Amino acid sequence: SATISLHDVTKCYTIRGGADVVALNHVNLEIEAGAIHGIVGQSGAGKSTLIRCLTALEHPTEGEILVGGQNLSALSEKELRLERRQIGMVFQAANLFDARTALENVAYPLRITGVSKEEARAKATELLQVVGLRGRENSYPSQLSGGQRQRVGIARALAAKPSILLCDEPTSALDSETTRQVLALLQQIRDHFGVTIVIITHEMEVVRSICDSVSLLEHGQVIETGKIKDVVADP
Ligand code: ADP
Ligand code: ADP
């Protein structure tokens, strides 16, 4: 697992013919290795920008980001490609290839990093077991429930043995029972593999149920951050 720190990170987008948009405004954030950290904010708060900065798809206008002690702005493109493999992404709608089976979806990221077909299939089978989908290897996404598709997405995100899982609204498309199951799986993955998990969400309930710490983002600023019990009062 890896620590994530943001030091005074500002990200401005320059719009042609318009004023700059300040998407992140002097953000300071410390996420402990092995923690489950929630980032909560309304639409437009800067959550997606924060994710794109963590994966170095965007570069901060000011400030620095350290992932596992490495300063992202000091890395070359080649080093960044390796760094990105340390980060597994889980999306709201799982973003699976519909024409590929569950097994093929999970094996795919391994194949593109040069793992042999045999080994990738064996590893994908094992990961599908980890997420509770033994026996569904040959199912296509359309044959799976929303929760099962999200499990495939999680298995795929784990394939490269990341030290960080970035989950972007992982349960927003799920009903409350399925949400509980997917969150329990994420917790189990953290406990078992020790990955640092960042969950971006607008649902306070998600944060309350599994996060150790949380940051509240509003208009690009962290308005509150800390241990869950200090930030989120019981309902
Ligand atoms: P969230 O994910 O919380 O909805 P975003 O990071 O997408 O927030 O957006 C934060 C702010 O930055 C918003 O005002 C948004 O309109 C603006 N923004 C995001 N991406 C771009 C972009 N590529 N160009 C210009 N403005 C952007
Ligand atoms: P190995 O080196 O044989 O892969 P490990 O002790 O590293 O063994 O891991 C045990 C199992 O857990 C292996 O199947 C491995 O692929 C898997 N694993 C380890 N770390 C992670 C991780 N961060 N994410 C997903 N799977 C992992």
JSON list of C-alpha atoms in Angstrom, two decimals, residues 27-200:
[
{"chain": "A", "resi": 27, "resn": "VAL", "atom": "CA", "xyz": [-5.62, 21.43, -1.48]},
{"chain": "A", "resi": 28, "resn": "ASN", "atom": "CA", "xyz": [-3.68, 19.73, 1.32]},
{"chain": "A", "resi": 29, "resn": "LEU", "atom": "CA", "xyz": [-4.41, 16.08, 1.91]},
{"chain": "A", "resi": 30, "resn": "GLU", "atom": "CA", "xyz": [-2.71, 13.15, 3.67]},
{"chain": "A", "resi": 31, "resn": "ILE", "atom": "CA", "xyz": [-4.02, 9.66, 3.07]},
{"chain": "A", "resi": 32, "resn": "GLU", "atom": "CA", "xyz": [-2.34, 6.98, 5.15]},
{"chain": "A", "resi": 33, "resn": "ALA", "atom": "CA", "xyz": [-1.09, 3.79, 3.56]},
{"chain": "A", "resi": 34, "resn": "GLY", "atom": "CA", "xyz": [-3.71, 1.08, 3.97]},
{"chain": "A", "resi": 35, "resn": "ALA", "atom": "CA", "xyz": [-6.50, 3.49, 4.84]},
{"chain": "A", "resi": 36, "resn": "ILE", "atom": "CA", "xyz": [-9.91, 3.67, 3.25]},
{"chain": "A", "resi": 37, "resn": "HIS", "atom": "CA", "xyz": [-10.35, 7.37, 2.57]},
{"chain": "A", "resi": 38, "resn": "GLY", "atom": "CA", "xyz": [-13.53, 9.01, 1.33]},
{"chain": "A", "resi": 39, "resn": "ILE", "atom": "CA", "xyz": [-13.63, 12.15, -0.76]},
{"chain": "A", "resi": 40, "resn": "VAL", "atom": "CA", "xyz": [-17.07, 13.68, -0.66]},
{"chain": "A", "resi": 41, "resn": "GLY", "atom": "CA", "xyz": [-18.34, 16.60, -2.68]},
{"chain": "A", "resi": 42, "resn": "GLN", "atom": "CA", "xyz": [-21.15, 17.80, -4.87]},
{"chain": "A", "resi": 43, "resn": "SER", "atom": "CA", "xyz": [-20.91, 17.86, -8.63]},
{"chain": "A", "resi": 44, "resn": "GLY", "atom": "CA", "xyz": [-18.32, 20.42, -9.70]},
{"chain": "A", "resi": 45, "resn": "ALA", "atom": "CA", "xyz": [-16.43, 20.27, -6.40]},
{"chain": "A", "resi": 46, "resn": "GLY", "atom": "CA", "xyz": [-13.24, 19.06, -8.10]},
{"chain": "A", "resi": 47, "resn": "LYS", "atom": "CA", "xyz": [-13.37, 15.30, -7.46]},
{"chain": "A", "resi": 48, "resn": "SER", "atom": "CA", "xyz": [-12.65, 14.22, -11.03]},
{"chain": "A", "resi": 49, "resn": "THR", "atom": "CA", "xyz": [-9.85, 16.74, -11.29]},
{"chain": "A", "resi": 50, "resn": "LEU", "atom": "CA", "xyz": [-8.34, 15.32, -8.11]},
{"chain": "A", "resi": 51, "resn": "ILE", "atom": "CA", "xyz": [-8.47, 11.80, -9.58]},
{"chain": "A", "resi": 52, "resn": "ARG", "atom": "CA", "xyz": [-6.90, 12.92, -12.84]},
{"chain": "A", "resi": 53, "resn": "CYS", "atom": "CA", "xyz": [-4.12, 14.63, -10.88]},
{"chain": "A", "resi": 54, "resn": "LEU", "atom": "CA", "xyz": [-3.48, 11.47, -8.83]},
{"chain": "A", "resi": 55, "resn": "THR", "atom": "CA", "xyz": [-3.13, 9.42, -11.99]},
{"chain": "A", "resi": 56, "resn": "ALA", "atom": "CA", "xyz": [-1.04, 12.23, -13.51]},
{"chain": "A", "resi": 57, "resn": "LEU", "atom": "CA", "xyz": [-3.39, 12.63, -16.46]},
{"chain": "A", "resi": 58, "resn": "GLU", "atom": "CA", "xyz": [-3.50, 16.27, -15.37]},
{"chain": "A", "resi": 59, "resn": "HIS", "atom": "CA", "xyz": [-0.68, 18.19, -13.76]},
{"chain": "A", "resi": 60, "resn": "PRO", "atom": "CA", "xyz": [-1.27, 20.62, -10.91]},
{"chain": "A", "resi": 61, "resn": "THR", "atom": "CA", "xyz": [-0.84, 24.27, -11.77]},
{"chain": "A", "resi": 62, "resn": "GLU", "atom": "CA", "xyz": [0.83, 24.67, -8.38]},
{"chain": "A", "resi": 63, "resn": "GLY", "atom": "CA", "xyz": [1.84, 22.41, -5.52]},
{"chain": "A", "resi": 64, "resn": "GLU", "atom": "CA", "xyz": [2.96, 18.79, -5.49]},
{"chain": "A", "resi": 65, "resn": "ILE", "atom": "CA", "xyz": [1.55, 15.31, -5.21]},
{"chain": "A", "resi": 66, "resn": "LEU", "atom": "CA", "xyz": [3.42, 12.42, -3.65]},
{"chain": "A", "resi": 67, "resn": "VAL", "atom": "CA", "xyz": [2.32, 8.84, -4.16]},
{"chain": "A", "resi": 68, "resn": "GLY", "atom": "CA", "xyz": [4.25, 6.29, -2.14]},
{"chain": "A", "resi": 69, "resn": "GLY", "atom": "CA", "xyz": [6.81, 9.02, -1.44]},
{"chain": "A", "resi": 70, "resn": "GLN", "atom": "CA", "xyz": [7.35, 9.75, -5.14]},
{"chain": "A", "resi": 71, "resn": "ASN", "atom": "CA", "xyz": [6.76, 13.25, -6.41]},
{"chain": "A", "resi": 72, "resn": "LEU", "atom": "CA", "xyz": [4.65, 12.80, -9.53]},
{"chain": "A", "resi": 73, "resn": "SER", "atom": "CA", "xyz": [5.93, 15.96, -11.19]},
{"chain": "A", "resi": 74, "resn": "ALA", "atom": "CA", "xyz": [9.50, 14.66, -10.93]},
{"chain": "A", "resi": 75, "resn": "LEU", "atom": "CA", "xyz": [8.76, 11.50, -12.95]},
{"chain": "A", "resi": 76, "resn": "SER", "atom": "CA", "xyz": [9.38, 11.02, -16.65]},
{"chain": "A", "resi": 77, "resn": "GLU", "atom": "CA", "xyz": [6.58, 9.78, -18.93]},
{"chain": "A", "resi": 78, "resn": "LYS", "atom": "CA", "xyz": [8.06, 6.29, -18.74]},
{"chain": "A", "resi": 79, "resn": "GLU", "atom": "CA", "xyz": [8.20, 6.37, -14.95]},
{"chain": "A", "resi": 80, "resn": "LEU", "atom": "CA", "xyz": [4.63, 7.68, -14.88]},
{"chain": "A", "resi": 81, "resn": "ARG", "atom": "CA", "xyz": [3.44, 4.71, -16.92]},
{"chain": "A", "resi": 82, "resn": "LEU", "atom": "CA", "xyz": [4.91, 2.40, -14.28]},
{"chain": "A", "resi": 83, "resn": "GLU", "atom": "CA", "xyz": [3.49, 4.55, -11.51]},
{"chain": "A", "resi": 84, "resn": "ARG", "atom": "CA", "xyz": [0.00, 4.34, -13.03]},
{"chain": "A", "resi": 85, "resn": "ARG", "atom": "CA", "xyz": [0.14, 0.56, -12.76]},
{"chain": "A", "resi": 86, "resn": "GLN", "atom": "CA", "xyz": [0.32, 1.06, -9.00]},
{"chain": "A", "resi": 87, "resn": "ILE", "atom": "CA", "xyz": [-3.13, 2.59, -9.19]},
{"chain": "A", "resi": 88, "resn": "GLY", "atom": "CA", "xyz": [-6.17, 0.46, -9.89]},
{"chain": "A", "resi": 89, "resn": "MET", "atom": "CA", "xyz": [-9.30, 2.29, -11.03]},
{"chain": "A", "resi": 90, "resn": "VAL", "atom": "CA", "xyz": [-12.87, 1.28, -10.24]},
{"chain": "A", "resi": 91, "resn": "PHE", "atom": "CA", "xyz": [-15.63, 3.19, -12.07]},
{"chain": "A", "resi": 92, "resn": "GLN", "atom": "CA", "xyz": [-19.29, 3.84, -11.43]},
{"chain": "A", "resi": 93, "resn": "ALA", "atom": "CA", "xyz": [-20.55, 1.66, -14.25]},
{"chain": "A", "resi": 94, "resn": "ALA", "atom": "CA", "xyz": [-17.65, -0.82, -14.18]},
{"chain": "A", "resi": 95, "resn": "ASN", "atom": "CA", "xyz": [-16.73, 0.12, -17.80]},
{"chain": "A", "resi": 96, "resn": "LEU", "atom": "CA", "xyz": [-16.36, -3.48, -18.96]},
{"chain": "A", "resi": 97, "resn": "PHE", "atom": "CA", "xyz": [-15.91, -4.61, -22.55]},
{"chain": "A", "resi": 98, "resn": "ASP", "atom": "CA", "xyz": [-19.37, -5.93, -23.40]},
{"chain": "A", "resi": 99, "resn": "ALA", "atom": "CA", "xyz": [-18.12, -8.29, -26.09]},
{"chain": "A", "resi": 100, "resn": "ARG", "atom": "CA", "xyz": [-15.69, -9.97, -23.69]},
{"chain": "A", "resi": 101, "resn": "THR", "atom": "CA", "xyz": [-16.36, -12.47, -20.92]},
{"chain": "A", "resi": 102, "resn": "ALA", "atom": "CA", "xyz": [-15.74, -11.71, -17.26]},
{"chain": "A", "resi": 103, "resn": "LEU", "atom": "CA", "xyz": [-12.51, -13.69, -17.45]},
{"chain": "A", "resi": 104, "resn": "GLU", "atom": "CA", "xyz": [-11.30, -11.84, -20.55]},
{"chain": "A", "resi": 105, "resn": "ASN", "atom": "CA", "xyz": [-12.11, -8.48, -18.98]},
{"chain": "A", "resi": 106, "resn": "VAL", "atom": "CA", "xyz": [-9.95, -9.28, -15.97]},
{"chain": "A", "resi": 107, "resn": "ALA", "atom": "CA", "xyz": [-7.16, -10.89, -18.01]},
{"chain": "A", "resi": 108, "resn": "TYR", "atom": "CA", "xyz": [-6.93, -7.94, -20.39]},
{"chain": "A", "resi": 109, "resn": "PRO", "atom": "CA", "xyz": [-4.77, -5.59, -18.28]},
{"chain": "A", "resi": 110, "resn": "LEU", "atom": "CA", "xyz": [-2.40, -8.47, -17.61]},
{"chain": "A", "resi": 111, "resn": "ARG", "atom": "CA", "xyz": [-2.10, -9.29, -21.30]},
{"chain": "A", "resi": 112, "resn": "ILE", "atom": "CA", "xyz": [-1.19, -5.71, -22.19]},
{"chain": "A", "resi": 113, "resn": "THR", "atom": "CA", "xyz": [1.62, -5.75, -19.63]},
{"chain": "A", "resi": 114, "resn": "GLY", "atom": "CA", "xyz": [3.06, -8.81, -21.35]},
{"chain": "A", "resi": 115, "resn": "VAL", "atom": "CA", "xyz": [1.79, -11.64, -19.17]},
{"chain": "A", "resi": 116, "resn": "SER", "atom": "CA", "xyz": [1.28, -14.87, -21.16]},
{"chain": "A", "resi": 117, "resn": "LYS", "atom": "CA", "xyz": [-2.22, -15.92, -22.11]},
{"chain": "A", "resi": 118, "resn": "GLU", "atom": "CA", "xyz": [-2.11, -18.98, -19.85]},
{"chain": "A", "resi": 119, "resn": "GLU", "atom": "CA", "xyz": [-0.86, -17.06, -16.86]},
{"chain": "A", "resi": 120, "resn": "ALA", "atom": "CA", "xyz": [-3.30, -14.20, -17.40]},
{"chain": "A", "resi": 121, "resn": "ARG", "atom": "CA", "xyz": [-6.22, -16.64, -17.51]},
{"chain": "A", "resi": 122, "resn": "ALA", "atom": "CA", "xyz": [-5.07, -18.41, -14.36]},
{"chain": "A", "resi": 123, "resn": "LYS", "atom": "CA", "xyz": [-4.62, -15.12, -12.55]},
{"chain": "A", "resi": 124, "resn": "ALA", "atom": "CA", "xyz": [-7.99, -13.80, -13.75]},
{"chain": "A", "resi": 125, "resn": "THR", "atom": "CA", "xyz": [-9.71, -16.99, -12.57]},
{"chain": "A", "resi": 126, "resn": "GLU", "atom": "CA", "xyz": [-8.15, -16.53, -9.15]},
{"chain": "A", "resi": 127, "resn": "LEU", "atom": "CA", "xyz": [-9.16, -12.85, -8.98]},
{"chain": "A", "resi": 128, "resn": "LEU", "atom": "CA", "xyz": [-12.75, -13.68, -9.92]},
{"chain": "A", "resi": 129, "resn": "GLN", "atom": "CA", "xyz": [-12.75, -16.08, -6.99]},
{"chain": "A", "resi": 130, "resn": "VAL", "atom": "CA", "xyz": [-11.44, -13.34, -4.70]},
{"chain": "A", "resi": 131, "resn": "VAL", "atom": "CA", "xyz": [-14.41, -11.14, -5.64]},
{"chain": "A", "resi": 132, "resn": "GLY", "atom": "CA", "xyz": [-16.92, -13.97, -5.25]},
{"chain": "A", "resi": 133, "resn": "LEU", "atom": "CA", "xyz": [-17.55, -14.79, -8.90]},
{"chain": "A", "resi": 134, "resn": "ARG", "atom": "CA", "xyz": [-16.31, -18.34, -9.14]},
{"chain": "A", "resi": 135, "resn": "GLY", "atom": "CA", "xyz": [-18.23, -20.09, -11.90]},
{"chain": "A", "resi": 136, "resn": "ARG", "atom": "CA", "xyz": [-19.06, -16.85, -13.78]},
{"chain": "A", "resi": 137, "resn": "GLU", "atom": "CA", "xyz": [-15.79, -16.72, -15.73]},
{"chain": "A", "resi": 138, "resn": "ASN", "atom": "CA", "xyz": [-17.50, -17.21, -19.09]},
{"chain": "A", "resi": 139, "resn": "SER", "atom": "CA", "xyz": [-20.43, -14.87, -18.50]},
{"chain": "A", "resi": 140, "resn": "TYR", "atom": "CA", "xyz": [-20.69, -11.71, -20.56]},
{"chain": "A", "resi": 141, "resn": "PRO", "atom": "CA", "xyz": [-21.39, -8.41, -18.76]},
{"chain": "A", "resi": 142, "resn": "SER", "atom": "CA", "xyz": [-24.99, -8.40, -20.04]},
{"chain": "A", "resi": 143, "resn": "GLN", "atom": "CA", "xyz": [-25.53, -11.72, -18.27]},
{"chain": "A", "resi": 144, "resn": "LEU", "atom": "CA", "xyz": [-24.39, -10.32, -14.91]},
{"chain": "A", "resi": 145, "resn": "SER", "atom": "CA", "xyz": [-26.18, -8.13, -12.38]},
{"chain": "A", "resi": 146, "resn": "GLY", "atom": "CA", "xyz": [-24.95, -4.60, -11.67]},
{"chain": "A", "resi": 147, "resn": "GLY", "atom": "CA", "xyz": [-23.24, -5.79, -8.50]},
{"chain": "A", "resi": 148, "resn": "GLN", "atom": "CA", "xyz": [-21.57, -8.67, -10.30]},
{"chain": "A", "resi": 149, "resn": "ARG", "atom": "CA", "xyz": [-20.34, -6.36, -13.04]},
{"chain": "A", "resi": 150, "resn": "GLN", "atom": "CA", "xyz": [-18.87, -4.10, -10.40]},
{"chain": "A", "resi": 151, "resn": "ARG", "atom": "CA", "xyz": [-17.10, -7.15, -8.89]},
{"chain": "A", "resi": 152, "resn": "VAL", "atom": "CA", "xyz": [-15.58, -7.88, -12.29]},
{"chain": "A", "resi": 153, "resn": "GLY", "atom": "CA", "xyz": [-14.46, -4.25, -12.44]},
{"chain": "A", "resi": 154, "resn": "ILE", "atom": "CA", "xyz": [-12.83, -4.60, -9.04]},
{"chain": "A", "resi": 155, "resn": "ALA", "atom": "CA", "xyz": [-11.10, -7.85, -10.03]},
{"chain": "A", "resi": 156, "resn": "ARG", "atom": "CA", "xyz": [-9.78, -6.14, -13.16]},
{"chain": "A", "resi": 157, "resn": "ALA", "atom": "CA", "xyz": [-8.51, -3.21, -11.11]},
{"chain": "A", "resi": 158, "resn": "LEU", "atom": "CA", "xyz": [-6.62, -5.65, -8.87]},
{"chain": "A", "resi": 159, "resn": "ALA", "atom": "CA", "xyz": [-4.98, -7.55, -11.70]},
{"chain": "A", "resi": 160, "resn": "ALA", "atom": "CA", "xyz": [-1.82, -5.45, -11.78]},
{"chain": "A", "resi": 161, "resn": "LYS", "atom": "CA", "xyz": [-1.43, -5.79, -7.97]},
{"chain": "A", "resi": 162, "resn": "PRO", "atom": "CA", "xyz": [-1.89, -2.08, -7.35]},
{"chain": "A", "resi": 163, "resn": "SER", "atom": "CA", "xyz": [-0.92, -0.43, -4.09]},
{"chain": "A", "resi": 164, "resn": "ILE", "atom": "CA", "xyz": [-3.83, 2.01, -4.46]},
{"chain": "A", "resi": 165, "resn": "LEU", "atom": "CA", "xyz": [-7.42, 1.54, -5.58]},
{"chain": "A", "resi": 166, "resn": "LEU", "atom": "CA", "xyz": [-9.15, 4.71, -6.77]},
{"chain": "A", "resi": 167, "resn": "CYS", "atom": "CA", "xyz": [-12.89, 4.15, -6.77]},
{"chain": "A", "resi": 168, "resn": "ASP", "atom": "CA", "xyz": [-14.94, 6.77, -8.60]},
{"chain": "A", "resi": 169, "resn": "GLU", "atom": "CA", "xyz": [-18.57, 6.62, -7.40]},
{"chain": "A", "resi": 170, "resn": "PRO", "atom": "CA", "xyz": [-18.28, 2.81, -7.13]},
{"chain": "A", "resi": 171, "resn": "THR", "atom": "CA", "xyz": [-21.76, 2.26, -5.72]},
{"chain": "A", "resi": 172, "resn": "SER", "atom": "CA", "xyz": [-23.77, 5.13, -7.21]},
{"chain": "A", "resi": 173, "resn": "ALA", "atom": "CA", "xyz": [-25.43, 2.84, -9.75]},
{"chain": "A", "resi": 174, "resn": "LEU", "atom": "CA", "xyz": [-26.26, 0.12, -7.20]},
{"chain": "A", "resi": 175, "resn": "ASP", "atom": "CA", "xyz": [-29.20, -0.49, -4.86]},
{"chain": "A", "resi": 176, "resn": "SER", "atom": "CA", "xyz": [-28.56, -0.35, -1.13]},
{"chain": "A", "resi": 177, "resn": "GLU", "atom": "CA", "xyz": [-28.14, -4.09, -0.55]},
{"chain": "A", "resi": 178, "resn": "THR", "atom": "CA", "xyz": [-25.71, -4.43, -3.47]},
{"chain": "A", "resi": 179, "resn": "THR", "atom": "CA", "xyz": [-23.92, -1.31, -2.24]},
{"chain": "A", "resi": 180, "resn": "ARG", "atom": "CA", "xyz": [-23.39, -2.98, 1.13]},
{"chain": "A", "resi": 181, "resn": "GLN", "atom": "CA", "xyz": [-21.97, -6.08, -0.52]},
{"chain": "A", "resi": 182, "resn": "VAL", "atom": "CA", "xyz": [-19.59, -4.16, -2.76]},
{"chain": "A", "resi": 183, "resn": "LEU", "atom": "CA", "xyz": [-18.38, -2.04, 0.16]},
{"chain": "A", "resi": 184, "resn": "ALA", "atom": "CA", "xyz": [-17.81, -5.19, 2.22]},
{"chain": "A", "resi": 185, "resn": "LEU", "atom": "CA", "xyz": [-15.74, -6.55, -0.65]},
{"chain": "A", "resi": 186, "resn": "LEU", "atom": "CA", "xyz": [-13.62, -3.39, -0.79]},
{"chain": "A", "resi": 187, "resn": "GLN", "atom": "CA", "xyz": [-13.02, -3.63, 2.94]},
{"chain": "A", "resi": 188, "resn": "GLN", "atom": "CA", "xyz": [-12.01, -7.27, 2.61]},
{"chain": "A", "resi": 189, "resn": "ILE", "atom": "CA", "xyz": [-9.59, -6.36, -0.21]},
{"chain": "A", "resi": 190, "resn": "ARG", "atom": "CA", "xyz": [-7.99, -3.69, 1.94]},
{"chain": "A", "resi": 191, "resn": "ASP", "atom": "CA", "xyz": [-7.66, -6.07, 4.87]},
{"chain": "A", "resi": 192, "resn": "HIS", "atom": "CA", "xyz": [-6.30, -8.86, 2.71]},
{"chain": "A", "resi": 193, "resn": "PHE", "atom": "CA", "xyz": [-3.98, -7.03, 0.30]},
{"chain": "A", "resi": 194, "resn": "GLY", "atom": "CA", "xyz": [-3.30, -3.91, 2.33]},
{"chain": "A", "resi": 195, "resn": "VAL", "atom": "CA", "xyz": [-4.09, -1.58, -0.57]},
{"chain": "A", "resi": 196, "resn": "THR", "atom": "CA", "xyz": [-4.88, 2.07, 0.11]},
{"chain": "A", "resi": 197, "resn": "ILE", "atom": "CA", "xyz": [-8.43, 2.75, -1.06]},
{"chain": "A", "resi": 198, "resn": "VAL", "atom": "CA", "xyz": [-9.75, 6.14, -2.08]},
{"chain": "A", "resi": 199, "resn": "ILE", "atom": "CA", "xyz": [-13.50, 6.33, -2.60]},
{"chain": "A", "resi": 200, "resn": "ILE", "atom": "CA", "xyz": [-14.94, 9.32, -4.40]}
]
